[in-house]
Amino acid sequence: MEWSDKGIILSARKHGEGSLIVQLLTESHGRHAGLVRGGTGKRGRGVYLPGNIVTATWRARLSDHLGNFTCELSESRAATLLGDPVKLGALSSLCAVAEAALPERQAYPAVHRGFQIVLDALDRGDWHAAYVRWELGVLAELGYGLDLSHCAATGRNDTLAYVSPKSGRAVSLSAGEPYRDRLLPLPGFLIGGATATAAEVRAGLELTGYFLETRLFAPEGRPVPAARHRLIDRLKETPEATAPIS
């Protein structure tokens, strides 16, 4: 068995003497693991960092075996973020959520494309809204998509302001006002052309985080990845922004 594909490094964990078990997110083969022999050596230094893009070849005797990767670095993304703790936290969260949420060896091309969009946005600095939209996309691809097109109560799409935690559907400002304490805020940048402030980004992460936890992780007895919690903590420490951040 053998295939080649471009992949994004999600994680690389030491295995035995000098080897790594590497998790990749690929377009055609989904989240896929493989053994990299000698991956901790000099040649592998700087290659197997989360967020880096590699050209990978996977080989195994049988399809259900772990198999072996040989990888060549295509784009070094991780090194450019080392001086920015918040961006690095976003990258770590991005990789951790993808690894924890996506079933192994199932292709999700839209999730892969969205991941690359967030990587590009991290390089530019306008990553905040792209990251939240990517998590929404992960939920949708896994069958837990939110319906933000119109109000669940009135059927109209004007002044949408909340999301029902039960149905995952949007609720208008007037219809939701009596129940606002039981609803999740819906940031404007997720339903239109509005730019995202720091407060709205945090609200967006609260929204996606709620559904990641209650629909995806908790039913399987798994926690939300710690890297995502660390990202939230870092954003909370950031001074409140009055200007748009994306």
PDB file of C-alpha atoms in Angstrom:
ATOM      1  CA  MET A   1       0.000   0.000   0.000  1.00  0.00           C
ATOM      2  CA  GLU A   2       1.346   3.424  -0.905  1.00  0.00           C
ATOM      3  CA  TRP A   3       0.112   6.961  -1.498  1.00  0.00           C
ATOM      4  CA  SER A   4       1.544  10.488  -1.709  1.00  0.00           C
ATOM      5  CA  ASP A   5      -0.194  13.690  -0.710  1.00  0.00           C
ATOM      6  CA  LYS A   6       0.444  17.117   0.726  1.00  0.00           C
ATOM      7  CA  GLY A   7      -0.233  17.251   4.430  1.00  0.00           C
ATOM      8  CA  ILE A   8      -0.275  19.636   7.363  1.00  0.00           C
ATOM      9  CA  ILE A   9       1.553  18.464  10.487  1.00  0.00           C
ATOM     10  CA  LEU A  10      -0.919  18.202  13.376  1.00  0.00           C
ATOM     11  CA  SER A  11       1.394  16.560  15.911  1.00  0.00           C
ATOM     12  CA  ALA A  12       4.622  14.591  16.193  1.00  0.00           C
ATOM     13  CA  ARG A  13       5.213  12.388  19.234  1.00  0.00           C
ATOM     14  CA  LYS A  14       8.412  10.514  20.078  1.00  0.00           C
ATOM     15  CA  HIS A  15       8.321   6.776  19.583  1.00  0.00           C
ATOM     16  CA  GLY A  16      11.155   4.498  20.563  1.00  0.00           C
ATOM     17  CA  GLU A  17      14.709   5.491  19.777  1.00  0.00           C
ATOM     18  CA  GLY A  18      14.736   8.447  17.433  1.00  0.00           C
ATOM     19  CA  SER A  19      11.394   7.892  15.686  1.00  0.00           C
ATOM     20  CA  LEU A  20       8.170   9.901  15.627  1.00  0.00           C
ATOM     21  CA  ILE A  21       4.512   9.085  15.201  1.00  0.00           C
ATOM     22  CA  VAL A  22       3.267  11.924  13.034  1.00  0.00           C
ATOM     23  CA  GLN A  23      -0.345  12.950  12.496  1.00  0.00           C
ATOM     24  CA  LEU A  24      -1.059  14.701   9.197  1.00  0.00           C
ATOM     25  CA  LEU A  25      -4.156  16.405   7.839  1.00  0.00           C
ATOM     26  CA  THR A  26      -4.268  15.667   4.116  1.00  0.00           C
ATOM     27  CA  GLU A  27      -6.820  16.639   1.506  1.00  0.00           C
ATOM     28  CA  SER A  28      -7.341  13.204  -0.032  1.00  0.00           C
ATOM     29  CA  HIS A  29      -6.632  10.881   2.897  1.00  0.00           C
ATOM     30  CA  GLY A  30      -7.912  12.929   5.845  1.00  0.00           C
ATOM     31  CA  ARG A  31      -6.264  12.763   9.224  1.00  0.00           C
ATOM     32  CA  HIS A  32      -3.634  10.086   8.891  1.00  0.00           C
ATOM     33  CA  ALA A  33      -0.896   8.799  11.173  1.00  0.00           C
ATOM     34  CA  GLY A  34       2.410   7.211  10.289  1.00  0.00           C
ATOM     35  CA  LEU A  35       5.811   6.369  11.711  1.00  0.00           C
ATOM     36  CA  VAL A  36       8.768   8.539  10.721  1.00  0.00           C
ATOM     37  CA  ARG A  37      11.972   6.619  11.368  1.00  0.00           C
ATOM     38  CA  GLY A  38      14.797   8.877  12.493  1.00  0.00           C
ATOM     39  CA  GLY A  39      12.405  11.811  12.713  1.00  0.00           C
ATOM     40  CA  THR A  40      14.103  13.263  15.791  1.00  0.00           C
ATOM     41  CA  GLY A  41      17.469  13.428  14.045  1.00  0.00           C
ATOM     42  CA  LYS A  42      19.201  16.372  12.434  1.00  0.00           C
ATOM     43  CA  ARG A  43      17.406  15.993   9.109  1.00  0.00           C
ATOM     44  CA  GLY A  44      14.029  16.127  10.790  1.00  0.00           C
ATOM     45  CA  ARG A  45      14.789  19.148  12.927  1.00  0.00           C
ATOM     46  CA  GLY A  46      12.361  21.941  12.100  1.00  0.00           C
ATOM     47  CA  VAL A  47      10.281  19.729   9.790  1.00  0.00           C
ATOM     48  CA  TYR A  48       7.841  17.989  12.119  1.00  0.00           C
ATOM     49  CA  LEU A  49       6.403  21.071  13.785  1.00  0.00           C
ATOM     50  CA  PRO A  50       2.621  21.572  14.010  1.00  0.00           C
ATOM     51  CA  GLY A  51       1.388  23.739  11.163  1.00  0.00           C
ATOM     52  CA  ASN A  52       4.203  22.929   8.749  1.00  0.00           C
ATOM     53  CA  ILE A  53       3.175  21.710   5.301  1.00  0.00           C
ATOM     54  CA  VAL A  54       4.954  18.655   3.920  1.00  0.00           C
ATOM     55  CA  THR A  55       4.849  16.404   0.894  1.00  0.00           C
ATOM     56  CA  ALA A  56       4.339  12.980   2.399  1.00  0.00           C
ATOM     57  CA  THR A  57       4.513   9.416   1.111  1.00  0.00           C
ATOM     58  CA  TRP A  58       2.890   6.715   3.213  1.00  0.00           C
ATOM     59  CA  ARG A  59       3.767   3.051   2.833  1.00  0.00           C
ATOM     60  CA  ALA A  60       2.465  -0.040   4.613  1.00  0.00           C
ATOM     61  CA  ARG A  61       2.147  -3.740   3.875  1.00  0.00           C
ATOM     62  CA  LEU A  62      -1.568  -3.692   4.700  1.00  0.00           C
ATOM     63  CA  SER A  63      -4.042  -0.806   4.672  1.00  0.00           C
ATOM     64  CA  ASP A  64      -4.889  -1.141   8.373  1.00  0.00           C
ATOM     65  CA  HIS A  65      -1.241  -0.948   9.496  1.00  0.00           C
ATOM     66  CA  LEU A  66       0.243   2.214  11.013  1.00  0.00           C
ATOM     67  CA  GLY A  67       2.655   2.459   8.101  1.00  0.00           C
ATOM     68  CA  ASN A  68       5.664   4.694   7.538  1.00  0.00           C
ATOM     69  CA  PHE A  69       5.878   8.297   6.377  1.00  0.00           C
ATOM     70  CA  THR A  70       8.670   9.909   4.440  1.00  0.00           C
ATOM     71  CA  CYS A  71       8.186  13.672   4.375  1.00  0.00           C
ATOM     72  CA  GLU A  72       9.755  16.634   2.617  1.00  0.00           C
ATOM     73  CA  LEU A  73       9.134  20.123   3.965  1.00  0.00           C
ATOM     74  CA  SER A  74       7.111  22.288   1.562  1.00  0.00           C
ATOM     75  CA  GLU A  75       6.240  25.304   3.719  1.00  0.00           C
ATOM     76  CA  SER A  76       7.543  26.203   7.150  1.00  0.00           C
ATOM     77  CA  ARG A  77       4.643  27.873   8.954  1.00  0.00           C
ATOM     78  CA  ALA A  78       5.441  27.236  12.620  1.00  0.00           C
ATOM     79  CA  ALA A  79       8.751  29.106  12.791  1.00  0.00           C
ATOM     80  CA  THR A  80       7.202  32.389  11.630  1.00  0.00           C
ATOM     81  CA  LEU A  81       4.830  32.437  14.641  1.00  0.00           C
ATOM     82  CA  LEU A  82       7.284  31.657  17.429  1.00  0.00           C
ATOM     83  CA  GLY A  83       7.548  35.302  18.497  1.00  0.00           C
ATOM     84  CA  ASP A  84       3.789  35.774  18.918  1.00  0.00           C
ATOM     85  CA  PRO A  85       2.257  33.750  21.802  1.00  0.00           C
ATOM     86  CA  VAL A  86      -1.341  34.423  20.744  1.00  0.00           C
ATOM     87  CA  LYS A  87      -0.808  33.373  17.118  1.00  0.00           C
ATOM     88  CA  LEU A  88       1.170  30.363  18.281  1.00  0.00           C
ATOM     89  CA  GLY A  89      -1.704  29.516  20.619  1.00  0.00           C
ATOM     90  CA  ALA A  90      -4.128  29.753  17.711  1.00  0.00           C
ATOM     91  CA  LEU A  91      -1.966  27.403  15.646  1.00  0.00           C
ATOM     92  CA  SER A  92      -1.731  24.922  18.523  1.00  0.00           C
ATOM     93  CA  SER A  93      -5.491  25.023  19.017  1.00  0.00           C
ATOM     94  CA  LEU A  94      -6.130  24.631  15.296  1.00  0.00           C
ATOM     95  CA  CYS A  95      -3.960  21.503  15.154  1.00  0.00           C
ATOM     96  CA  ALA A  96      -5.304  20.033  18.400  1.00  0.00           C
ATOM     97  CA  VAL A  97      -8.966  20.486  17.444  1.00  0.00           C
ATOM     98  CA  ALA A  98      -8.378  18.932  14.011  1.00  0.00           C
ATOM     99  CA  GLU A  99      -6.576  15.956  15.520  1.00  0.00           C
ATOM    100  CA  ALA A 100      -9.184  15.395  18.230  1.00  0.00           C
ATOM    101  CA  ALA A 101     -12.321  16.069  16.189  1.00  0.00           C
ATOM    102  CA  LEU A 102     -11.704  14.429  12.826  1.00  0.00           C
ATOM    103  CA  PRO A 103     -12.118  10.671  12.377  1.00  0.00           C
ATOM    104  CA  GLU A 104      -8.949   9.006  11.148  1.00  0.00           C
ATOM    105  CA  ARG A 105      -8.532   8.285   7.441  1.00  0.00           C
ATOM    106  CA  GLN A 106     -11.706  10.054   6.336  1.00  0.00           C
ATOM    107  CA  ALA A 107     -11.234  12.871   3.849  1.00  0.00           C
ATOM    108  CA  TYR A 108     -12.772  16.266   4.610  1.00  0.00           C
ATOM    109  CA  PRO A 109     -11.490  18.491   1.780  1.00  0.00           C
ATOM    110  CA  ALA A 110     -13.431  21.541   3.019  1.00  0.00           C
ATOM    111  CA  VAL A 111     -11.870  21.266   6.473  1.00  0.00           C
ATOM    112  CA  HIS A 112      -8.429  20.924   4.894  1.00  0.00           C
ATOM    113  CA  ARG A 113      -8.981  24.002   2.698  1.00  0.00           C
ATOM    114  CA  GLY A 114     -10.287  25.967   5.662  1.00  0.00           C
ATOM    115  CA  PHE A 115      -7.238  24.990   7.704  1.00  0.00           C
ATOM    116  CA  GLN A 116      -4.985  26.430   5.015  1.00  0.00           C
ATOM    117  CA  ILE A 117      -7.065  29.620   4.947  1.00  0.00           C
ATOM    118  CA  VAL A 118      -6.466  30.058   8.686  1.00  0.00           C
ATOM    119  CA  LEU A 119      -2.727  29.386   8.221  1.00  0.00           C
ATOM    120  CA  ASP A 120      -2.579  32.114   5.575  1.00  0.00           C
ATOM    121  CA  ALA A 121      -4.542  34.465   7.827  1.00  0.00           C
ATOM    122  CA  LEU A 122      -2.125  33.797  10.700  1.00  0.00           C
ATOM    123  CA  ASP A 123       0.715  34.928   8.452  1.00  0.00           C
ATOM    124  CA  ARG A 124      -1.157  38.161   7.655  1.00  0.00           C
ATOM    125  CA  GLY A 125      -2.496  38.739  11.169  1.00  0.00           C
ATOM    126  CA  ASP A 126      -6.246  38.744  10.383  1.00  0.00           C
ATOM    127  CA  TRP A 127      -6.820  35.192  11.599  1.00  0.00           C
ATOM    128  CA  HIS A 128      -9.450  35.652  14.316  1.00  0.00           C
ATOM    129  CA  ALA A 129     -12.649  35.483  12.249  1.00  0.00           C
ATOM    130  CA  ALA A 130     -11.180  32.812   9.941  1.00  0.00           C
ATOM    131  CA  TYR A 131     -10.454  30.586  12.921  1.00  0.00           C
ATOM    132  CA  VAL A 132     -14.019  30.816  14.265  1.00  0.00           C
ATOM    133  CA  ARG A 133     -15.445  30.122  10.801  1.00  0.00           C
ATOM    134  CA  TRP A 134     -13.161  27.097  10.500  1.00  0.00           C
ATOM    135  CA  GLU A 135     -14.563  25.615  13.722  1.00  0.00           C
ATOM    136  CA  LEU A 136     -18.084  26.213  12.386  1.00  0.00           C
ATOM    137  CA  GLY A 137     -17.028  24.353   9.245  1.00  0.00           C
ATOM    138  CA  VAL A 138     -15.691  21.419  11.271  1.00  0.00           C
ATOM    139  CA  LEU A 139     -19.035  21.158  13.074  1.00  0.00           C
ATOM    140  CA  ALA A 140     -20.906  21.266   9.769  1.00  0.00           C
ATOM    141  CA  GLU A 141     -18.712  18.630   8.100  1.00  0.00           C
ATOM    142  CA  LEU A 142     -19.196  16.279  11.049  1.00  0.00           C
ATOM    143  CA  GLY A 143     -22.971  16.651  10.969  1.00  0.00           C
ATOM    144  CA  TYR A 144     -23.430  19.269  13.701  1.00  0.00           C
ATOM    145  CA  GLY A 145     -23.792  22.381  11.566  1.00  0.00           C
ATOM    146  CA  LEU A 146     -25.496  25.483  12.944  1.00  0.00           C
ATOM    147  CA  ASP A 147     -28.361  27.093  11.040  1.00  0.00           C
ATOM    148  CA  LEU A 148     -27.664  30.822  11.087  1.00  0.00           C
ATOM    149  CA  SER A 149     -29.774  31.678   8.030  1.00  0.00           C
ATOM    150  CA  HIS A 150     -32.989  32.803   9.733  1.00  0.00           C
ATOM    151  CA  CYS A 151     -34.774  33.003  13.067  1.00  0.00           C
ATOM    152  CA  ALA A 152     -35.980  29.674  14.395  1.00  0.00           C
ATOM    153  CA  ALA A 153     -39.020  31.360  15.969  1.00  0.00           C
ATOM    154  CA  THR A 154     -40.158  33.798  13.263  1.00  0.00           C
ATOM    155  CA  GLY A 155     -38.583  32.460  10.069  1.00  0.00           C
ATOM    156  CA  ARG A 156     -37.169  35.917   9.304  1.00  0.00           C
ATOM    157  CA  ASN A 157     -33.499  36.766   8.875  1.00  0.00           C
ATOM    158  CA  ASP A 158     -33.448  40.308  10.247  1.00  0.00           C
ATOM    159  CA  THR A 159     -31.601  41.275  13.447  1.00  0.00           C
ATOM    160  CA  LEU A 160     -30.354  37.789  14.252  1.00  0.00           C
ATOM    161  CA  ALA A 161     -28.685  38.034  17.653  1.00  0.00           C
ATOM    162  CA  TYR A 162     -28.698  34.657  19.408  1.00  0.00           C
ATOM    163  CA  VAL A 163     -28.281  30.917  18.868  1.00  0.00           C
ATOM    164  CA  SER A 164     -30.348  28.286  20.633  1.00  0.00           C
ATOM    165  CA  PRO A 165     -28.056  25.901  22.537  1.00  0.00           C
ATOM    166  CA  LYS A 166     -30.615  23.131  22.017  1.00  0.00           C
ATOM    167  CA  SER A 167     -31.270  23.372  18.289  1.00  0.00           C
ATOM    168  CA  GLY A 168     -28.212  25.236  17.024  1.00  0.00           C
ATOM    169  CA  ARG A 169     -30.512  27.626  15.146  1.00  0.00           C
ATOM    170  CA  ALA A 170     -30.376  31.411  15.087  1.00  0.00           C
ATOM    171  CA  VAL A 171     -32.899  33.515  17.020  1.00  0.00           C
ATOM    172  CA  SER A 172     -33.765  37.152  16.340  1.00  0.00           C
ATOM    173  CA  LEU A 173     -33.228  39.942  18.851  1.00  0.00           C
ATOM    174  CA  SER A 174     -36.944  40.456  19.539  1.00  0.00           C
ATOM    175  CA  ALA A 175     -37.865  36.769  19.709  1.00  0.00           C
ATOM    176  CA  GLY A 176     -34.895  35.922  21.900  1.00  0.00           C
ATOM    177  CA  GLU A 177     -35.022  38.830  24.320  1.00  0.00           C
ATOM    178  CA  PRO A 178     -37.239  37.091  26.927  1.00  0.00           C
ATOM    179  CA  TYR A 179     -34.862  34.106  26.901  1.00  0.00           C
ATOM    180  CA  ARG A 180     -31.529  35.858  26.416  1.00  0.00           C
ATOM    181  CA  ASP A 181     -30.019  34.317  29.552  1.00  0.00           C
ATOM    182  CA  ARG A 182     -30.556  30.866  28.056  1.00  0.00           C
ATOM    183  CA  LEU A 183     -29.273  31.677  24.567  1.00  0.00           C
ATOM    184  CA  LEU A 184     -25.782  32.031  23.119  1.00  0.00           C
ATOM    185  CA  PRO A 185     -24.747  35.389  21.586  1.00  0.00           C
ATOM    186  CA  LEU A 186     -24.410  35.378  17.793  1.00  0.00           C
ATOM    187  CA  PRO A 187     -21.550  37.646  16.636  1.00  0.00           C
ATOM    188  CA  GLY A 188     -22.434  39.803  13.654  1.00  0.00           C
ATOM    189  CA  PHE A 189     -19.356  38.815  11.643  1.00  0.00           C
ATOM    190  CA  LEU A 190     -20.716  35.250  11.302  1.00  0.00           C
ATOM    191  CA  ILE A 191     -23.867  36.332   9.448  1.00  0.00           C
ATOM    192  CA  GLY A 192     -22.811  39.316   7.374  1.00  0.00           C
ATOM    193  CA  GLY A 193     -20.068  41.672   6.369  1.00  0.00           C
ATOM    194  CA  ALA A 194     -19.465  43.085   9.833  1.00  0.00           C
ATOM    195  CA  THR A 195     -15.889  43.184  11.038  1.00  0.00           C
ATOM    196  CA  ALA A 196     -14.952  41.318  14.192  1.00  0.00           C
ATOM    197  CA  THR A 197     -13.897  42.992  17.406  1.00  0.00           C
ATOM    198  CA  ALA A 198     -12.013  41.143  20.131  1.00  0.00           C
ATOM    199  CA  ALA A 199     -15.233  40.758  22.145  1.00  0.00           C
ATOM    200  CA  GLU A 200     -17.090  39.301  19.143  1.00  0.00           C
ATOM    201  CA  VAL A 201     -14.275  36.849  18.447  1.00  0.00           C
ATOM    202  CA  ARG A 202     -14.449  35.621  22.022  1.00  0.00           C
ATOM    203  CA  ALA A 203     -18.229  35.290  21.656  1.00  0.00           C
ATOM    204  CA  GLY A 204     -17.701  33.336  18.455  1.00  0.00           C
ATOM    205  CA  LEU A 205     -15.277  30.999  20.194  1.00  0.00           C
ATOM    206  CA  GLU A 206     -17.752  30.552  23.041  1.00  0.00           C
ATOM    207  CA  LEU A 207     -20.410  29.640  20.484  1.00  0.00           C
ATOM    208  CA  THR A 208     -18.337  27.084  18.586  1.00  0.00           C
ATOM    209  CA  GLY A 209     -16.783  25.804  21.806  1.00  0.00           C
ATOM    210  CA  TYR A 210     -20.200  25.065  23.287  1.00  0.00           C
ATOM    211  CA  PHE A 211     -21.197  22.899  20.341  1.00  0.00           C
ATOM    212  CA  LEU A 212     -17.789  21.241  20.032  1.00  0.00           C
ATOM    213  CA  GLU A 213     -18.065  20.215  23.659  1.00  0.00           C
ATOM    214  CA  THR A 214     -21.737  19.226  23.865  1.00  0.00           C
ATOM    215  CA  ARG A 215     -22.167  17.645  20.423  1.00  0.00           C
ATOM    216  CA  LEU A 216     -18.757  16.188  19.691  1.00  0.00           C
ATOM    217  CA  PHE A 217     -16.486  15.623  22.676  1.00  0.00           C
ATOM    218  CA  ALA A 218     -18.698  15.165  25.758  1.00  0.00           C
ATOM    219  CA  PRO A 219     -20.894  12.414  24.235  1.00  0.00           C
ATOM    220  CA  GLU A 220     -17.711  10.397  23.679  1.00  0.00           C
ATOM    221  CA  GLY A 221     -16.396  11.129  27.162  1.00  0.00           C
ATOM    222  CA  ARG A 222     -13.545  13.259  25.834  1.00  0.00           C
ATOM    223  CA  PRO A 223     -12.525  16.777  26.887  1.00  0.00           C
ATOM    224  CA  VAL A 224     -12.118  19.762  24.596  1.00  0.00           C
ATOM    225  CA  PRO A 225      -8.388  19.941  23.737  1.00  0.00           C
ATOM    226  CA  ALA A 226      -6.336  21.798  26.337  1.00  0.00           C
ATOM    227  CA  ALA A 227      -4.705  23.877  23.595  1.00  0.00           C
ATOM    228  CA  ARG A 228      -8.075  25.445  22.833  1.00  0.00           C
ATOM    229  CA  HIS A 229      -8.557  26.423  26.480  1.00  0.00           C
ATOM    230  CA  ARG A 230      -5.096  28.006  26.469  1.00  0.00           C
ATOM    231  CA  LEU A 231      -6.006  30.053  23.390  1.00  0.00           C
ATOM    232  CA  ILE A 232      -9.143  31.347  25.109  1.00  0.00           C
ATOM    233  CA  ASP A 233      -7.092  32.301  28.177  1.00  0.00           C
ATOM    234  CA  ARG A 234      -4.566  34.185  26.045  1.00  0.00           C
ATOM    235  CA  LEU A 235      -7.308  36.095  24.259  1.00  0.00           C
ATOM    236  CA  LYS A 236      -8.900  37.019  27.584  1.00  0.00           C
ATOM    237  CA  GLU A 237      -5.577  38.517  28.639  1.00  0.00           C
ATOM    238  CA  THR A 238      -5.524  40.692  25.508  1.00  0.00           C
ATOM    239  CA  PRO A 239      -6.757  44.249  26.153  1.00  0.00           C
ATOM    240  CA  GLU A 240     -10.273  44.874  24.898  1.00  0.00           C
ATOM    241  CA  ALA A 241     -10.129  46.060  21.286  1.00  0.00           C
ATOM    242  CA  THR A 242     -12.297  48.914  20.113  1.00  0.00           C
ATOM    243  CA  ALA A 243     -10.974  48.691  16.546  1.00  0.00           C
ATOM    244  CA  PRO A 244     -11.672  45.794  14.177  1.00  0.00           C
ATOM    245  CA  ILE A 245      -9.173  42.910  14.363  1.00  0.00           C
ATOM    246  CA  SER A 246     -10.198  41.098  11.188  1.00  0.00           C
TER     247      SER A 246
END
